[in-house]
Short mmCIF file of C-alpha atoms in Angstrom, two decimals:
data_model
loop_
_atom_site.label_atom_id
_atom_site.label_comp_id
_atom_site.label_asym_id
_atom_site.label_seq_id
_atom_site.Cartn_x
_atom_site.Cartn_y
_atom_site.Cartn_z
CA MET A 1437 -34.41 1.95 16.25
CA GLN A 1438 -31.83 2.97 18.81
CA PRO A 1439 -30.32 0.23 20.97
CA ILE A 1440 -31.63 0.25 24.54
CA VAL A 1441 -29.40 -0.85 27.41
CA MET A 1442 -30.59 -1.11 30.99
CA TYR A 1443 -28.51 -1.93 34.06
CA ALA A 1444 -30.90 -3.58 36.49
CA THR A 1445 -31.48 -6.01 39.31
CA ARG A 1446 -33.95 -8.84 39.10
CA PHE A 1447 -36.44 -7.87 41.80
CA CYS A 1448 -36.15 -4.07 41.80
CA PRO A 1449 -39.69 -2.69 41.31
CA TYR A 1450 -38.40 0.25 39.25
CA CYS A 1451 -36.47 -2.13 37.00
CA MET A 1452 -39.61 -4.23 36.59
CA ARG A 1453 -41.60 -1.13 35.66
CA ALA A 1454 -39.05 -0.03 33.04
CA ARG A 1455 -38.78 -3.58 31.70
CA GLY A 1456 -42.58 -3.73 31.45
CA LEU A 1457 -42.72 -0.51 29.42
CA PHE A 1458 -40.15 -1.79 26.92
CA GLU A 1459 -41.98 -5.11 26.63
CA HIS A 1460 -45.37 -3.37 26.24
CA LYS A 1461 -43.95 -1.34 23.37
CA GLY A 1462 -42.38 -4.45 21.81
CA TRP A 1463 -38.89 -2.99 21.97
CA ALA A 1464 -35.86 -5.24 22.26
CA PHE A 1465 -33.41 -4.17 24.96
CA GLU A 1466 -30.22 -5.44 26.51
CA GLU A 1467 -30.46 -5.94 30.24
CA ILE A 1468 -27.23 -6.03 32.23
CA SER A 1469 -27.85 -7.61 35.61
CA VAL A 1470 -25.82 -6.14 38.45
CA ASP A 1471 -27.21 -8.67 40.96
CA GLY A 1472 -24.27 -9.93 43.00
CA ASN A 1473 -21.77 -8.43 40.56
CA PRO A 1474 -19.89 -5.53 42.13
CA GLY A 1475 -17.76 -5.12 39.00
CA LEU A 1476 -20.77 -4.48 36.77
CA ARG A 1477 -22.33 -2.20 39.38
CA ALA A 1478 -19.07 -0.21 39.54
CA GLU A 1479 -19.07 0.01 35.73
CA MET A 1480 -22.65 1.31 35.81
CA MET A 1481 -21.82 3.86 38.50
CA GLU A 1482 -18.80 5.11 36.56
CA LYS A 1483 -20.78 5.46 33.32
CA ALA A 1484 -23.96 6.90 34.86
CA GLY A 1485 -22.62 8.81 37.84
CA ARG A 1486 -25.46 7.23 39.84
CA HIS A 1487 -25.67 4.17 42.08
CA THR A 1488 -29.38 3.32 41.79
CA VAL A 1489 -31.02 0.94 39.33
CA PRO A 1490 -32.25 0.94 36.73
CA GLN A 1491 -29.86 3.05 34.67
CA ILE A 1492 -30.98 3.28 31.06
CA TRP A 1493 -29.28 4.29 27.83
CA ILE A 1494 -30.97 4.84 24.48
CA GLY A 1495 -28.25 4.81 21.88
CA ASP A 1496 -25.37 6.79 23.36
CA GLN A 1497 -27.68 8.96 25.48
CA HIS A 1498 -27.95 8.24 29.19
CA ILE A 1499 -31.64 8.59 30.03
CA GLY A 1500 -31.34 7.99 33.77
CA GLY A 1501 -33.67 5.87 35.86
CA CYS A 1502 -37.28 4.74 35.78
CA ASP A 1503 -38.73 8.15 36.66
CA ASP A 1504 -36.70 9.74 33.86
CA LEU A 1505 -37.87 7.08 31.40
CA PHE A 1506 -41.53 7.57 32.29
CA GLY A 1507 -41.06 11.34 32.20
CA LEU A 1508 -40.06 11.01 28.54
CA GLU A 1509 -43.04 8.72 27.93
CA VAL A 1510 -45.54 11.13 29.53
CA ALA A 1511 -44.03 14.05 27.59
CA GLY A 1512 -44.50 12.11 24.33
CA GLN A 1513 -40.75 12.11 23.62
CA LEU A 1514 -39.78 8.48 24.24
CA ASP A 1515 -41.05 6.97 20.97
CA ASP A 1516 -39.25 9.62 18.90
CA LEU A 1517 -36.05 9.13 20.85
CA VAL A 1518 -36.09 5.37 20.34
CA LEU A 1519 -37.64 5.05 16.89
CA ASN A 1520 -36.78 8.19 14.94
CA THR A 1521 -33.22 8.96 15.98
CA PRO A 1522 -30.78 7.36 13.53
CA ALA A 1523 -28.58 4.68 15.04
CA ALA A 1524 -24.89 5.52 15.32
CA GLY A 1525 -23.17 4.94 11.99
CA ALA A 1526 -26.45 4.76 10.05
CA ASN A 1527 -25.48 7.64 7.75
CA GLU A 1528 -21.92 6.51 7.10
#
């Protein structure tokens, strides 16, 4: 399983929706809260090139936000991306 990282805020409805999808699927994920932390928000913006939350990475791949995440889910691509892509260093 690929590691999942999500920059989020606590009460953002899109963050809650993405969080709910990960929890529904039983997938562990790291949530980085940018609430009241301009340094972490700046880090997120530099890495993602976007200022909105959530910003989601699966492995080293930047997925984007909630709409992008659910787009992968609707297209039937999310499970393969998370579960069937080897983790970095797995073949070394």
